[in-house]
Amino acid sequence: AAGGRTKMEKAAFAFVRKQAKEPWTITDADVKQLEADAGPDIAWQVIWWAARCHYMTKVADAFQLPLESENPFRAMPGAKMVK
């Protein structure tokens, strides 16, 4: 089941999950459904950011870059500590 509280969030999470696990199965109907549930602007932001993140993960994997052992963004202004 997709996460999220609103219909838009649920649609976004479901789309991104499908894009991550089986990107070759994404169809025009999936995109149209995401646009219908989230609106065209949000839909394309979801698609673009998810695709970019998946791509960057593949690049990092290809170069065998290690994960950070600590949060590198912790000291940034506005960062919130999560317990």
C-alpha positions as a LaTeX table, in Angstrom:
\begin{tabular}{lrrr}
\hline
Residue & $x$ (\AA) & $y$ (\AA) & $z$ (\AA) \\
\hline
Ala1 & 0.00 & 0.00 & 0.00 \\
Ala2 & 1.21 & 3.47 & $-0.81$ \\
Gly3 & 2.15 & 5.83 & 2.02 \\
Gly4 & 0.84 & 9.33 & 2.40 \\
Arg5 & $-2.21$ & 10.94 & 3.89 \\
Thr6 & $-3.85$ & 12.69 & 0.97 \\
Lys7 & $-4.95$ & 11.30 & $-2.38$ \\
Met8 & $-2.15$ & 13.27 & $-4.04$ \\
Glu9 & 0.49 & 11.89 & $-1.65$ \\
Lys10 & $-0.77$ & 8.34 & $-2.06$ \\
Ala11 & $-0.68$ & 8.69 & $-5.85$ \\
Ala12 & 2.85 & 10.14 & $-5.76$ \\
Phe13 & 4.18 & 7.39 & $-3.48$ \\
Ala14 & 2.56 & 4.66 & $-5.58$ \\
Phe15 & 4.00 & 6.09 & $-8.80$ \\
Val16 & 7.51 & 6.50 & $-7.37$ \\
Arg17 & 7.44 & 3.00 & $-5.89$ \\
Lys18 & 6.50 & 1.56 & $-9.30$ \\
Gln19 & 9.14 & 3.72 & $-11.00$ \\
Ala20 & 11.78 & 2.45 & $-8.57$ \\
Lys21 & 10.91 & $-1.23$ & $-8.70$ \\
Glu22 & 9.80 & $-1.75$ & $-12.32$ \\
Pro23 & 10.43 & 1.41 & $-14.37$ \\
Trp24 & 9.83 & $-0.42$ & $-17.64$ \\
Thr25 & 6.20 & $-0.96$ & $-16.65$ \\
Ile26 & 5.35 & 2.78 & $-16.42$ \\
Thr27 & 2.75 & 3.62 & $-19.07$ \\
Asp28 & 1.06 & 6.75 & $-20.37$ \\
Ala29 & $-1.94$ & 5.71 & $-18.28$ \\
Asp30 & 0.20 & 5.80 & $-15.11$ \\
Val31 & 1.36 & 9.33 & $-15.92$ \\
Lys32 & $-2.18$ & 10.48 & $-16.75$ \\
Gln33 & $-3.46$ & 9.01 & $-13.47$ \\
Leu34 & $-0.74$ & 10.80 & $-11.51$ \\
Glu35 & $-1.62$ & 14.04 & $-13.30$ \\
Ala36 & $-5.31$ & 13.50 & $-12.50$ \\
Asp37 & $-4.59$ & 12.83 & $-8.80$ \\
Ala38 & $-1.86$ & 15.42 & $-8.21$ \\
Gly39 & $-2.26$ & 17.96 & $-10.99$ \\
Pro40 & 0.17 & 18.34 & $-13.90$ \\
Asp41 & 2.70 & 20.56 & $-12.09$ \\
Ile42 & 3.08 & 18.30 & $-9.07$ \\
Ala43 & 3.00 & 15.17 & $-11.24$ \\
Trp44 & 5.96 & 16.33 & $-13.31$ \\
Gln45 & 7.87 & 17.39 & $-10.20$ \\
Val46 & 7.34 & 13.90 & $-8.77$ \\
Ile47 & 8.46 & 12.25 & $-12.01$ \\
Trp48 & 11.51 & 14.49 & $-12.45$ \\
Trp49 & 12.77 & 14.25 & $-8.88$ \\
Ala50 & 12.21 & 10.51 & $-8.61$ \\
Ala51 & 13.99 & 9.90 & $-11.92$ \\
Arg52 & 16.90 & 12.12 & $-10.85$ \\
Cys53 & 17.25 & 10.38 & $-7.50$ \\
His54 & 17.12 & 6.92 & $-9.09$ \\
Tyr55 & 19.75 & 8.02 & $-11.63$ \\
Met56 & 22.07 & 9.44 & $-8.96$ \\
Thr57 & 21.76 & 6.21 & $-6.96$ \\
Lys58 & 22.80 & 4.22 & $-10.03$ \\
Val59 & 25.79 & 6.54 & $-10.60$ \\
Ala60 & 26.85 & 6.18 & $-6.95$ \\
Asp61 & 26.46 & 2.40 & $-7.20$ \\
Ala62 & 28.50 & 2.27 & $-10.42$ \\
Phe63 & 31.37 & 4.14 & $-8.77$ \\
Gln64 & 30.91 & 2.10 & $-5.59$ \\
Leu65 & 30.66 & 5.25 & $-3.48$ \\
Pro66 & 30.22 & 4.47 & 0.22 \\
Leu67 & 27.27 & 5.77 & 2.20 \\
Glu68 & 27.99 & 8.44 & 4.79 \\
Ser69 & 28.26 & 7.03 & 8.29 \\
Glu70 & 26.71 & 10.22 & 9.70 \\
Asn71 & 24.26 & 12.81 & 8.41 \\
Pro72 & 26.38 & 15.31 & 6.40 \\
Phe73 & 23.57 & 17.87 & 6.56 \\
Arg74 & 23.20 & 17.91 & 10.36 \\
Ala75 & 25.17 & 21.17 & 10.82 \\
Met76 & 23.26 & 23.06 & 8.13 \\
Pro77 & 21.11 & 26.02 & 9.22 \\
Gly78 & 17.52 & 24.95 & 9.79 \\
Ala79 & 18.35 & 21.25 & 10.16 \\
Lys80 & 16.11 & 19.46 & 12.64 \\
Met81 & 17.30 & 16.62 & 14.81 \\
Val82 & 15.25 & 13.45 & 14.41 \\
Lys83 & 15.21 & 10.99 & 17.29 \\
\hline
\end{tabular}
